[in-house]
mmCIF file with all atom_site columns, C-alpha atoms in Angstrom:
data_model
loop_
_atom_site.group_PDB
_atom_site.id
_atom_site.type_symbol
_atom_site.label_atom_id
_atom_site.label_alt_id
_atom_site.label_comp_id
_atom_site.label_asym_id
_atom_site.label_entity_id
_atom_site.label_seq_id
_atom_site.pdbx_PDB_ins_code
_atom_site.Cartn_x
_atom_site.Cartn_y
_atom_site.Cartn_z
_atom_site.occupancy
_atom_site.B_iso_or_equiv
_atom_site.pdbx_formal_charge
_atom_site.auth_seq_id
_atom_site.auth_comp_id
_atom_site.auth_asym_id
_atom_site.auth_atom_id
_atom_site.pdbx_PDB_model_num
ATOM 1   C CA . ALA A 1 1   ? 126.178 94.210  116.137 1.00 0.00 ? 1   ALA A CA 1
ATOM 2   C CA . GLN A 1 2   ? 125.215 94.213  112.486 1.00 0.00 ? 2   GLN A CA 1
ATOM 3   C CA . SER A 1 3   ? 122.870 96.268  110.392 1.00 0.00 ? 3   SER A CA 1
ATOM 4   C CA . VAL A 1 4   ? 121.856 96.665  106.775 1.00 0.00 ? 4   VAL A CA 1
ATOM 5   C CA . THR A 1 5   ? 120.519 99.688  104.961 1.00 0.00 ? 5   THR A CA 1
ATOM 6   C CA . GLN A 1 6   ? 118.911 99.434  101.562 1.00 0.00 ? 6   GLN A CA 1
ATOM 7   C CA . LEU A 1 7   ? 118.691 102.770 99.818  1.00 0.00 ? 7   LEU A CA 1
ATOM 8   C CA . GLY A 1 8   ? 115.377 103.145 98.071  1.00 0.00 ? 8   GLY A CA 1
ATOM 9   C CA . SER A 1 9   ? 112.294 101.221 99.084  1.00 0.00 ? 9   SER A CA 1
ATOM 10  C CA . HIS A 1 10  ? 111.068 101.300 95.472  1.00 0.00 ? 10  HIS A CA 1
ATOM 11  C CA . VAL A 1 11  ? 113.074 101.175 92.254  1.00 0.00 ? 11  VAL A CA 1
ATOM 12  C CA . SER A 1 12  ? 111.476 101.354 88.847  1.00 0.00 ? 12  SER A CA 1
ATOM 13  C CA . VAL A 1 13  ? 113.283 100.508 85.607  1.00 0.00 ? 13  VAL A CA 1
ATOM 14  C CA . SER A 1 14  ? 112.390 99.892  82.001  1.00 0.00 ? 14  SER A CA 1
ATOM 15  C CA . GLU A 1 15  ? 112.699 96.441  80.527  1.00 0.00 ? 15  GLU A CA 1
ATOM 16  C CA . GLY A 1 16  ? 116.248 96.070  79.197  1.00 0.00 ? 16  GLY A CA 1
ATOM 17  C CA . ALA A 1 17  ? 117.674 98.760  81.452  1.00 0.00 ? 17  ALA A CA 1
ATOM 18  C CA . LEU A 1 18  ? 120.328 98.334  84.114  1.00 0.00 ? 18  LEU A CA 1
ATOM 19  C CA . VAL A 1 19  ? 119.128 97.263  87.535  1.00 0.00 ? 19  VAL A CA 1
ATOM 20  C CA . LEU A 1 20  ? 121.000 98.678  90.524  1.00 0.00 ? 20  LEU A CA 1
ATOM 21  C CA . LEU A 1 21  ? 119.785 97.967  94.044  1.00 0.00 ? 21  LEU A CA 1
ATOM 22  C CA . ARG A 1 22  ? 121.873 99.487  96.804  1.00 0.00 ? 22  ARG A CA 1
ATOM 23  C CA . CYS A 1 23  ? 122.885 97.890  100.068 1.00 0.00 ? 23  CYS A CA 1
ATOM 24  C CA . ASN A 1 24  ? 125.219 99.162  102.762 1.00 0.00 ? 24  ASN A CA 1
ATOM 25  C CA . TYR A 1 25  ? 126.108 97.177  105.819 1.00 0.00 ? 25  TYR A CA 1
ATOM 26  C CA . SER A 1 26  ? 127.629 97.643  109.205 1.00 0.00 ? 26  SER A CA 1
ATOM 27  C CA . SER A 1 27  ? 129.429 94.824  110.951 1.00 0.00 ? 27  SER A CA 1
ATOM 28  C CA . SER A 1 28  ? 132.012 94.587  113.705 1.00 0.00 ? 28  SER A CA 1
ATOM 29  C CA . VAL A 1 29  ? 133.450 91.420  112.141 1.00 0.00 ? 29  VAL A CA 1
ATOM 30  C CA . PRO A 1 30  ? 134.072 90.433  108.518 1.00 0.00 ? 30  PRO A CA 1
ATOM 31  C CA . PRO A 1 31  ? 130.577 89.788  107.251 1.00 0.00 ? 31  PRO A CA 1
ATOM 32  C CA . TYR A 1 32  ? 128.803 87.259  105.156 1.00 0.00 ? 32  TYR A CA 1
ATOM 33  C CA . LEU A 1 33  ? 126.435 89.070  102.798 1.00 0.00 ? 33  LEU A CA 1
ATOM 34  C CA . PHE A 1 34  ? 123.395 87.857  100.924 1.00 0.00 ? 34  PHE A CA 1
ATOM 35  C CA . TRP A 1 35  ? 120.746 88.997  98.511  1.00 0.00 ? 35  TRP A CA 1
ATOM 36  C CA . TYR A 1 36  ? 117.346 87.328  98.648  1.00 0.00 ? 36  TYR A CA 1
ATOM 37  C CA . VAL A 1 37  ? 114.370 87.779  96.341  1.00 0.00 ? 37  VAL A CA 1
ATOM 38  C CA . GLN A 1 38  ? 110.728 87.377  97.245  1.00 0.00 ? 38  GLN A CA 1
ATOM 39  C CA . TYR A 1 39  ? 108.050 86.939  94.616  1.00 0.00 ? 39  TYR A CA 1
ATOM 40  C CA . PRO A 1 40  ? 104.419 87.488  95.623  1.00 0.00 ? 40  PRO A CA 1
ATOM 41  C CA . ASN A 1 41  ? 103.072 84.799  97.958  1.00 0.00 ? 41  ASN A CA 1
ATOM 42  C CA . GLN A 1 42  ? 106.391 83.004  98.014  1.00 0.00 ? 42  GLN A CA 1
ATOM 43  C CA . GLY A 1 43  ? 109.262 82.591  100.439 1.00 0.00 ? 43  GLY A CA 1
ATOM 44  C CA . LEU A 1 44  ? 112.682 84.180  100.301 1.00 0.00 ? 44  LEU A CA 1
ATOM 45  C CA . GLN A 1 45  ? 114.944 82.745  97.624  1.00 0.00 ? 45  GLN A CA 1
ATOM 46  C CA . LEU A 1 46  ? 118.705 83.170  97.714  1.00 0.00 ? 46  LEU A CA 1
ATOM 47  C CA . LEU A 1 47  ? 120.061 85.112  94.735  1.00 0.00 ? 47  LEU A CA 1
ATOM 48  C CA . LEU A 1 48  ? 123.717 85.160  95.735  1.00 0.00 ? 48  LEU A CA 1
ATOM 49  C CA . LYS A 1 49  ? 126.058 85.240  98.686  1.00 0.00 ? 49  LYS A CA 1
ATOM 50  C CA . TYR A 1 50  ? 129.461 86.602  99.635  1.00 0.00 ? 50  TYR A CA 1
ATOM 51  C CA . THR A 1 51  ? 131.442 84.533  102.117 1.00 0.00 ? 51  THR A CA 1
ATOM 52  C CA . SER A 1 52  ? 134.919 86.099  101.937 1.00 0.00 ? 52  SER A CA 1
ATOM 53  C CA . ALA A 1 53  ? 136.028 84.559  98.653  1.00 0.00 ? 53  ALA A CA 1
ATOM 54  C CA . ALA A 1 54  ? 135.801 86.520  95.386  1.00 0.00 ? 54  ALA A CA 1
ATOM 55  C CA . THR A 1 55  ? 134.507 90.053  95.865  1.00 0.00 ? 55  THR A CA 1
ATOM 56  C CA . LEU A 1 56  ? 132.435 89.917  92.669  1.00 0.00 ? 56  LEU A CA 1
ATOM 57  C CA . VAL A 1 57  ? 129.729 87.352  93.186  1.00 0.00 ? 57  VAL A CA 1
ATOM 58  C CA . LYS A 1 58  ? 127.513 85.990  90.453  1.00 0.00 ? 58  LYS A CA 1
ATOM 59  C CA . GLY A 1 59  ? 124.091 84.663  91.275  1.00 0.00 ? 59  GLY A CA 1
ATOM 60  C CA . ILE A 1 60  ? 121.037 83.264  89.612  1.00 0.00 ? 60  ILE A CA 1
ATOM 61  C CA . ASN A 1 61  ? 118.982 84.961  86.894  1.00 0.00 ? 61  ASN A CA 1
ATOM 62  C CA . GLY A 1 62  ? 121.906 87.117  85.705  1.00 0.00 ? 62  GLY A CA 1
ATOM 63  C CA . PHE A 1 63  ? 122.335 89.063  88.937  1.00 0.00 ? 63  PHE A CA 1
ATOM 64  C CA . GLU A 1 64  ? 125.672 89.880  90.467  1.00 0.00 ? 64  GLU A CA 1
ATOM 65  C CA . ALA A 1 65  ? 126.966 91.881  93.411  1.00 0.00 ? 65  ALA A CA 1
ATOM 66  C CA . GLU A 1 66  ? 130.301 93.329  94.389  1.00 0.00 ? 66  GLU A CA 1
ATOM 67  C CA . PHE A 1 67  ? 131.598 93.423  97.933  1.00 0.00 ? 67  PHE A CA 1
ATOM 68  C CA . LYS A 1 68  ? 133.410 96.707  98.577  1.00 0.00 ? 68  LYS A CA 1
ATOM 69  C CA . LYS A 1 69  ? 134.893 96.769  102.039 1.00 0.00 ? 69  LYS A CA 1
ATOM 70  C CA . SER A 1 70  ? 136.061 100.389 101.790 1.00 0.00 ? 70  SER A CA 1
ATOM 71  C CA . GLU A 1 71  ? 132.523 101.504 101.011 1.00 0.00 ? 71  GLU A CA 1
ATOM 72  C CA . THR A 1 72  ? 130.813 98.881  103.224 1.00 0.00 ? 72  THR A CA 1
ATOM 73  C CA . SER A 1 73  ? 128.584 98.160  100.263 1.00 0.00 ? 73  SER A CA 1
ATOM 74  C CA . PHE A 1 74  ? 127.164 95.125  98.499  1.00 0.00 ? 74  PHE A CA 1
ATOM 75  C CA . HIS A 1 75  ? 125.083 96.532  95.654  1.00 0.00 ? 75  HIS A CA 1
ATOM 76  C CA . LEU A 1 76  ? 123.086 94.204  93.410  1.00 0.00 ? 76  LEU A CA 1
ATOM 77  C CA . THR A 1 77  ? 123.162 94.692  89.651  1.00 0.00 ? 77  THR A CA 1
ATOM 78  C CA . LYS A 1 78  ? 121.784 93.163  86.503  1.00 0.00 ? 78  LYS A CA 1
ATOM 79  C CA . PRO A 1 79  ? 122.739 94.542  83.089  1.00 0.00 ? 79  PRO A CA 1
ATOM 80  C CA . SER A 1 80  ? 119.327 94.146  81.489  1.00 0.00 ? 80  SER A CA 1
ATOM 81  C CA . ALA A 1 81  ? 116.061 93.982  83.414  1.00 0.00 ? 81  ALA A CA 1
ATOM 82  C CA . HIS A 1 82  ? 113.364 91.514  82.490  1.00 0.00 ? 82  HIS A CA 1
ATOM 83  C CA . MET A 1 83  ? 109.702 91.720  83.374  1.00 0.00 ? 83  MET A CA 1
ATOM 84  C CA . SER A 1 84  ? 110.103 88.572  85.462  1.00 0.00 ? 84  SER A CA 1
ATOM 85  C CA . ASP A 1 85  ? 112.587 90.389  87.733  1.00 0.00 ? 85  ASP A CA 1
ATOM 86  C CA . ALA A 1 86  ? 109.753 92.349  89.334  1.00 0.00 ? 86  ALA A CA 1
ATOM 87  C CA . ALA A 1 87  ? 109.827 91.343  93.000  1.00 0.00 ? 87  ALA A CA 1
ATOM 88  C CA . GLU A 1 88  ? 111.040 92.491  96.394  1.00 0.00 ? 88  GLU A CA 1
ATOM 89  C CA . TYR A 1 89  ? 114.759 92.201  97.066  1.00 0.00 ? 89  TYR A CA 1
ATOM 90  C CA . PHE A 1 90  ? 116.366 91.903  100.471 1.00 0.00 ? 90  PHE A CA 1
ATOM 91  C CA . CYS A 1 91  ? 119.976 92.403  101.431 1.00 0.00 ? 91  CYS A CA 1
ATOM 92  C CA . ALA A 1 92  ? 121.116 90.547  104.550 1.00 0.00 ? 92  ALA A CA 1
ATOM 93  C CA . VAL A 1 93  ? 124.219 90.104  106.668 1.00 0.00 ? 93  VAL A CA 1
ATOM 94  C CA . SER A 1 94  ? 125.383 87.432  109.054 1.00 0.00 ? 94  SER A CA 1
ATOM 95  C CA . ALA A 1 95  ? 128.535 86.793  110.995 1.00 0.00 ? 95  ALA A CA 1
ATOM 96  C CA . PRO A 1 96  ? 130.955 83.960  110.388 1.00 0.00 ? 96  PRO A CA 1
ATOM 97  C CA . GLY A 1 97  ? 130.888 81.369  113.080 1.00 0.00 ? 97  GLY A CA 1
ATOM 98  C CA . GLY A 1 98  ? 129.989 77.843  113.861 1.00 0.00 ? 98  GLY A CA 1
ATOM 99  C CA . GLY A 1 99  ? 126.608 76.363  114.325 1.00 0.00 ? 99  GLY A CA 1
ATOM 100 C CA . THR A 1 100 ? 123.633 78.533  113.581 1.00 0.00 ? 100 THR A CA 1
ATOM 101 C CA . SER A 1 101 ? 125.491 81.853  113.375 1.00 0.00 ? 101 SER A CA 1
ATOM 102 C CA . TYR A 1 102 ? 125.610 81.699  109.597 1.00 0.00 ? 102 TYR A CA 1
ATOM 103 C CA . GLY A 1 103 ? 121.842 81.554  109.352 1.00 0.00 ? 103 GLY A CA 1
ATOM 104 C CA . LYS A 1 104 ? 121.176 84.304  111.858 1.00 0.00 ? 104 LYS A CA 1
ATOM 105 C CA . LEU A 1 105 ? 120.508 86.981  109.275 1.00 0.00 ? 105 LEU A CA 1
ATOM 106 C CA . THR A 1 106 ? 119.999 90.685  109.746 1.00 0.00 ? 106 THR A CA 1
ATOM 107 C CA . PHE A 1 107 ? 117.893 91.993  106.878 1.00 0.00 ? 107 PHE A CA 1
ATOM 108 C CA . GLY A 1 108 ? 117.506 95.337  105.220 1.00 0.00 ? 108 GLY A CA 1
ATOM 109 C CA . GLN A 1 109 ? 114.034 96.760  104.778 1.00 0.00 ? 109 GLN A CA 1
ATOM 110 C CA . GLY A 1 110 ? 113.692 95.514  101.230 1.00 0.00 ? 110 GLY A CA 1
ATOM 111 C CA . THR A 1 111 ? 113.486 97.160  97.823  1.00 0.00 ? 111 THR A CA 1
ATOM 112 C CA . ILE A 1 112 ? 110.523 96.608  95.543  1.00 0.00 ? 112 ILE A CA 1
ATOM 113 C CA . LEU A 1 113 ? 111.659 96.435  91.938  1.00 0.00 ? 113 LEU A CA 1
ATOM 114 C CA . THR A 1 114 ? 109.148 97.360  89.276  1.00 0.00 ? 114 THR A CA 1
ATOM 115 C CA . VAL A 1 115 ? 109.937 96.673  85.636  1.00 0.00 ? 115 VAL A CA 1
ATOM 116 C CA . HIS A 1 116 ? 107.838 98.426  83.036  1.00 0.00 ? 116 HIS A CA 1
ATOM 117 C CA . PRO A 1 117 ? 107.690 97.744  79.312  1.00 0.00 ? 117 PRO A CA 1
ATOM 118 C CA . GLU B 2 1   ? 113.809 70.347  94.453  1.00 0.00 ? 1   GLU B CA 1
ATOM 119 C CA . PRO B 2 2   ? 113.049 69.863  98.163  1.00 0.00 ? 2   PRO B CA 1
ATOM 120 C CA . GLU B 2 3   ? 111.156 72.695  99.815  1.00 0.00 ? 3   GLU B CA 1
ATOM 121 C CA . VAL B 2 4   ? 110.450 74.005  103.267 1.00 0.00 ? 4   VAL B CA 1
ATOM 122 C CA . THR B 2 5   ? 106.714 73.708  103.828 1.00 0.00 ? 5   THR B CA 1
ATOM 123 C CA . GLN B 2 6   ? 104.715 75.901  106.198 1.00 0.00 ? 6   GLN B CA 1
ATOM 124 C CA . THR B 2 7   ? 101.135 75.449  107.312 1.00 0.00 ? 7   THR B CA 1
ATOM 125 C CA . PRO B 2 8   ? 98.723  77.112  107.447 1.00 0.00 ? 8   PRO B CA 1
ATOM 126 C CA . SER B 2 9   ? 99.356  79.858  104.937 1.00 0.00 ? 9   SER B CA 1
ATOM 127 C CA . HIS B 2 10  ? 97.076  82.186  106.857 1.00 0.00 ? 10  HIS B CA 1
ATOM 128 C CA . GLN B 2 11  ? 95.823  81.959  110.426 1.00 0.00 ? 11  GLN B CA 1
ATOM 129 C CA . VAL B 2 12  ? 93.420  84.261  112.184 1.00 0.00 ? 12  VAL B CA 1
ATOM 130 C CA . THR B 2 13  ? 93.180  84.087  115.963 1.00 0.00 ? 13  THR B CA 1
ATOM 131 C CA . GLN B 2 14  ? 91.779  86.113  118.800 1.00 0.00 ? 14  GLN B CA 1
ATOM 132 C CA . MET B 2 15  ? 93.972  87.960  121.248 1.00 0.00 ? 15  MET B CA 1
ATOM 133 C CA . GLY B 2 16  ? 94.970  85.740  124.150 1.00 0.00 ? 16  GLY B CA 1
ATOM 134 C CA . GLN B 2 17  ? 94.634  82.505  122.223 1.00 0.00 ? 17  GLN B CA 1
ATOM 135 C CA . GLU B 2 18  ? 97.459  80.050  121.654 1.00 0.00 ? 18  GLU B CA 1
ATOM 136 C CA . VAL B 2 19  ? 98.673  79.415  118.121 1.00 0.00 ? 19  VAL B CA 1
ATOM 137 C CA . ILE B 2 20  ? 101.034 76.840  116.691 1.00 0.00 ? 20  ILE B CA 1
ATOM 138 C CA . LEU B 2 21  ? 102.713 77.520  113.385 1.00 0.00 ? 21  LEU B CA 1
ATOM 139 C CA . ARG B 2 22  ? 104.023 74.463  111.644 1.00 0.00 ? 22  ARG B CA 1
ATOM 140 C CA . CYS B 2 23  ? 106.995 73.900  109.400 1.00 0.00 ? 23  CYS B CA 1
ATOM 141 C CA . VAL B 2 24  ? 108.445 70.875  107.676 1.00 0.00 ? 24  VAL B CA 1
ATOM 142 C CA . PRO B 2 25  ? 112.110 71.607  106.944 1.00 0.00 ? 25  PRO B CA 1
ATOM 143 C CA . ILE B 2 26  ? 114.091 69.884  104.233 1.00 0.00 ? 26  ILE B CA 1
ATOM 144 C CA . SER B 2 27  ? 114.764 66.364  105.413 1.00 0.00 ? 27  SER B CA 1
ATOM 145 C CA . ASN B 2 28  ? 118.567 66.310  105.652 1.00 0.00 ? 28  ASN B CA 1
ATOM 146 C CA . HIS B 2 29  ? 118.882 69.791  107.133 1.00 0.00 ? 29  HIS B CA 1
ATOM 147 C CA . LEU B 2 30  ? 120.236 70.249  110.624 1.00 0.00 ? 30  LEU B CA 1
ATOM 148 C CA . TYR B 2 31  ? 119.722 73.955  111.400 1.00 0.00 ? 31  TYR B CA 1
ATOM 149 C CA . PHE B 2 32  ? 116.322 75.533  111.809 1.00 0.00 ? 32  PHE B CA 1
ATOM 150 C CA . TYR B 2 33  ? 115.147 79.096  112.168 1.00 0.00 ? 33  TYR B CA 1
ATOM 151 C CA . TRP B 2 34  ? 112.076 81.247  112.615 1.00 0.00 ? 34  TRP B CA 1
ATOM 152 C CA . TYR B 2 35  ? 111.858 84.777  111.300 1.00 0.00 ? 35  TYR B CA 1
ATOM 153 C CA . ARG B 2 36  ? 108.981 87.210  111.236 1.00 0.00 ? 36  ARG B CA 1
ATOM 154 C CA . GLN B 2 37  ? 108.038 90.276  109.243 1.00 0.00 ? 37  GLN B CA 1
ATOM 155 C CA . ILE B 2 38  ? 105.552 92.742  110.596 1.00 0.00 ? 38  ILE B CA 1
ATOM 156 C CA . LEU B 2 39  ? 103.781 94.522  107.748 1.00 0.00 ? 39  LEU B CA 1
ATOM 157 C CA . GLY B 2 40  ? 105.953 97.333  106.430 1.00 0.00 ? 40  GLY B CA 1
ATOM 158 C CA . GLN B 2 41  ? 108.929 96.395  108.585 1.00 0.00 ? 41  GLN B CA 1
ATOM 159 C CA . LYS B 2 42  ? 112.113 94.376  108.193 1.00 0.00 ? 42  LYS B CA 1
ATOM 160 C CA . VAL B 2 43  ? 112.354 90.609  108.328 1.00 0.00 ? 43  VAL B CA 1
ATOM 161 C CA . GLU B 2 44  ? 113.562 89.873  111.884 1.00 0.00 ? 44  GLU B CA 1
ATOM 162 C CA . PHE B 2 45  ? 115.351 86.877  113.332 1.00 0.00 ? 45  PHE B CA 1
ATOM 163 C CA . LEU B 2 46  ? 113.442 85.162  116.140 1.00 0.00 ? 46  LEU B CA 1
ATOM 164 C CA . VAL B 2 47  ? 115.226 81.948  117.026 1.00 0.00 ? 47  VAL B CA 1
ATOM 165 C CA . SER B 2 48  ? 117.648 79.306  115.799 1.00 0.00 ? 48  SER B CA 1
ATOM 166 C CA . PHE B 2 49  ? 117.525 75.638  116.705 1.00 0.00 ? 49  PHE B CA 1
ATOM 167 C CA . TYR B 2 50  ? 120.088 72.872  116.416 1.00 0.00 ? 50  TYR B CA 1
ATOM 168 C CA . ASN B 2 51  ? 120.530 69.463  117.955 1.00 0.00 ? 51  ASN B CA 1
ATOM 169 C CA . ASN B 2 52  ? 117.122 69.678  119.603 1.00 0.00 ? 52  ASN B CA 1
ATOM 170 C CA . GLU B 2 53  ? 117.764 72.858  121.474 1.00 0.00 ? 53  GLU B CA 1
ATOM 171 C CA . ILE B 2 54  ? 117.647 76.595  120.971 1.00 0.00 ? 54  ILE B CA 1
ATOM 172 C CA . SER B 2 55  ? 120.997 77.983  119.797 1.00 0.00 ? 55  SER B CA 1
ATOM 173 C CA . GLU B 2 56  ? 120.156 81.664  119.829 1.00 0.00 ? 56  GLU B CA 1
ATOM 174 C CA . LYS B 2 57  ? 117.101 83.794  120.330 1.00 0.00 ? 57  LYS B CA 1
ATOM 175 C CA . SER B 2 58  ? 116.351 87.436  119.838 1.00 0.00 ? 58  SER B CA 1
ATOM 176 C CA . GLU B 2 59  ? 114.868 89.884  122.314 1.00 0.00 ? 59  GLU B CA 1
ATOM 177 C CA . ILE B 2 60  ? 111.519 89.375  120.588 1.00 0.00 ? 60  ILE B CA 1
ATOM 178 C CA . PHE B 2 61  ? 111.511 85.696  121.535 1.00 0.00 ? 61  PHE B CA 1
ATOM 179 C CA . ASP B 2 62  ? 110.229 86.051  125.082 1.00 0.00 ? 62  ASP B CA 1
ATOM 180 C CA . ASP B 2 63  ? 108.506 83.553  127.361 1.00 0.00 ? 63  ASP B CA 1
ATOM 181 C CA . GLN B 2 64  ? 105.384 83.656  125.220 1.00 0.00 ? 64  GLN B CA 1
ATOM 182 C CA . PHE B 2 65  ? 107.243 81.932  122.418 1.00 0.00 ? 65  PHE B CA 1
ATOM 183 C CA . SER B 2 66  ? 108.526 78.373  122.218 1.00 0.00 ? 66  SER B CA 1
ATOM 184 C CA . VAL B 2 67  ? 109.845 76.066  119.532 1.00 0.00 ? 67  VAL B CA 1
ATOM 185 C CA . GLU B 2 68  ? 109.823 72.351  119.249 1.00 0.00 ? 68  GLU B CA 1
ATOM 186 C CA . ARG B 2 69  ? 110.852 69.598  116.907 1.00 0.00 ? 69  ARG B CA 1
ATOM 187 C CA . PRO B 2 70  ? 108.506 66.941  118.217 1.00 0.00 ? 70  PRO B CA 1
ATOM 188 C CA . ASP B 2 71  ? 108.950 64.117  115.765 1.00 0.00 ? 71  ASP B CA 1
ATOM 189 C CA . GLY B 2 72  ? 112.122 64.648  113.763 1.00 0.00 ? 72  GLY B CA 1
ATOM 190 C CA . SER B 2 73  ? 110.318 66.173  110.809 1.00 0.00 ? 73  SER B CA 1
ATOM 191 C CA . ASN B 2 74  ? 108.099 69.022  112.012 1.00 0.00 ? 74  ASN B CA 1
ATOM 192 C CA . PHE B 2 75  ? 109.433 72.229  113.508 1.00 0.00 ? 75  PHE B CA 1
ATOM 193 C CA . THR B 2 76  ? 106.848 74.303  115.329 1.00 0.00 ? 76  THR B CA 1
ATOM 194 C CA . LEU B 2 77  ? 106.586 77.796  116.733 1.00 0.00 ? 77  LEU B CA 1
ATOM 195 C CA . LYS B 2 78  ? 104.083 78.254  119.534 1.00 0.00 ? 78  LYS B CA 1
ATOM 196 C CA . ILE B 2 79  ? 102.803 81.563  120.809 1.00 0.00 ? 79  ILE B CA 1
ATOM 197 C CA . ARG B 2 80  ? 101.056 80.963  124.121 1.00 0.00 ? 80  ARG B CA 1
ATOM 198 C CA . SER B 2 81  ? 98.889  84.029  124.456 1.00 0.00 ? 81  SER B CA 1
ATOM 199 C CA . THR B 2 82  ? 98.790  86.061  121.295 1.00 0.00 ? 82  THR B CA 1
ATOM 200 C CA . LYS B 2 83  ? 98.840  89.840  121.280 1.00 0.00 ? 83  LYS B CA 1
ATOM 201 C CA . LEU B 2 84  ? 97.785  92.222  118.549 1.00 0.00 ? 84  LEU B CA 1
ATOM 202 C CA . GLU B 2 85  ? 101.426 93.050  117.884 1.00 0.00 ? 85  GLU B CA 1
ATOM 203 C CA . ASP B 2 86  ? 102.160 89.406  117.071 1.00 0.00 ? 86  ASP B CA 1
ATOM 204 C CA . SER B 2 87  ? 100.354 89.904  113.775 1.00 0.00 ? 87  SER B CA 1
ATOM 205 C CA . ALA B 2 88  ? 103.014 89.315  111.145 1.00 0.00 ? 88  ALA B CA 1
ATOM 206 C CA . MET B 2 89  ? 104.277 86.963  108.463 1.00 0.00 ? 89  MET B CA 1
ATOM 207 C CA . TYR B 2 90  ? 106.282 84.168  110.063 1.00 0.00 ? 90  TYR B CA 1
ATOM 208 C CA . PHE B 2 91  ? 108.949 82.428  108.010 1.00 0.00 ? 91  PHE B CA 1
ATOM 209 C CA . CYS B 2 92  ? 110.569 79.124  108.772 1.00 0.00 ? 92  CYS B CA 1
ATOM 210 C CA . ALA B 2 93  ? 114.011 78.374  107.337 1.00 0.00 ? 93  ALA B CA 1
ATOM 211 C CA . SER B 2 94  ? 116.373 75.447  107.381 1.00 0.00 ? 94  SER B CA 1
ATOM 212 C CA . GLY B 2 95  ? 120.005 74.896  106.469 1.00 0.00 ? 95  GLY B CA 1
ATOM 213 C CA . LYS B 2 96  ? 122.113 71.848  105.812 1.00 0.00 ? 96  LYS B CA 1
ATOM 214 C CA . ASP B 2 97  ? 125.336 73.011  107.374 1.00 0.00 ? 97  ASP B CA 1
ATOM 215 C CA . THR B 2 98  ? 127.250 76.215  107.786 1.00 0.00 ? 98  THR B CA 1
ATOM 216 C CA . TYR B 2 99  ? 128.262 78.758  105.174 1.00 0.00 ? 99  TYR B CA 1
ATOM 217 C CA . ASN B 2 100 ? 128.529 76.407  102.242 1.00 0.00 ? 100 ASN B CA 1
ATOM 218 C CA . SER B 2 101 ? 124.828 75.908  101.928 1.00 0.00 ? 101 SER B CA 1
ATOM 219 C CA . PRO B 2 102 ? 122.149 78.586  101.790 1.00 0.00 ? 102 PRO B CA 1
ATOM 220 C CA . LEU B 2 103 ? 119.135 78.884  104.022 1.00 0.00 ? 103 LEU B CA 1
ATOM 221 C CA . HIS B 2 104 ? 115.926 77.633  102.452 1.00 0.00 ? 104 HIS B CA 1
ATOM 222 C CA . PHE B 2 105 ? 112.849 79.603  103.439 1.00 0.00 ? 105 PHE B CA 1
ATOM 223 C CA . GLY B 2 106 ? 109.244 78.523  103.486 1.00 0.00 ? 106 GLY B CA 1
ATOM 224 C CA . ASN B 2 107 ? 106.459 80.608  101.952 1.00 0.00 ? 107 ASN B CA 1
ATOM 225 C CA . GLY B 2 108 ? 105.440 81.894  105.357 1.00 0.00 ? 108 GLY B CA 1
ATOM 226 C CA . THR B 2 109 ? 102.353 81.883  107.559 1.00 0.00 ? 109 THR B CA 1
ATOM 227 C CA . ARG B 2 110 ? 100.455 85.122  107.829 1.00 0.00 ? 110 ARG B CA 1
ATOM 228 C CA . LEU B 2 111 ? 99.201  85.421  111.411 1.00 0.00 ? 111 LEU B CA 1
ATOM 229 C CA . THR B 2 112 ? 96.425  87.888  112.094 1.00 0.00 ? 112 THR B CA 1
ATOM 230 C CA . VAL B 2 113 ? 95.514  88.540  115.719 1.00 0.00 ? 113 VAL B CA 1
ATOM 231 C CA . THR B 2 114 ? 92.171  90.277  116.235 1.00 0.00 ? 114 THR B CA 1
#
């Protein structure tokens, strides 16, 4: 069984400030981990993914995340927030395996990021 | 860039009615999924579909739900007799292969059951 916990349903930062969105996971097998972003009235867009290669993963729009097995964490960071980063962010986990296992995602509850001037 | 397309964007139906939510996955994708998000809750996996059959389904996906890929392009989710608690945003997703390619999600259909 797998689960994801995102700490903080709302995070507010100033433009130019560090963005840190927290995600902790639980998995009985080595996980695949993902961050998705959802802008208003749009679908979920993949920001980045960890699939057991490098533990520091770089994604789109300047975001990156570090897989820390000892802490069961996969926090999302961006050094300098931009107004366009305002959206809802979802952390998700899946299990390695053939077929459709990769796409069977367990999501966290989401974190709404607000960026103010 | 190819997109996953869902129609309609919003559907209102009365309790007990049948609804069909439609999705057009990306054309060369082989794996298909439905997820839903009840307002204020997590996005939840419903079902995965490959090679014209269901691969996995969640506990939510009971006999009231069915999926179909009728013509090689559309991928539909049918709810036979809707309940109030079926009100949610339903997302379709497709993937090309396994872990090397990401899932592509549609913009969702908001289903409101009255």
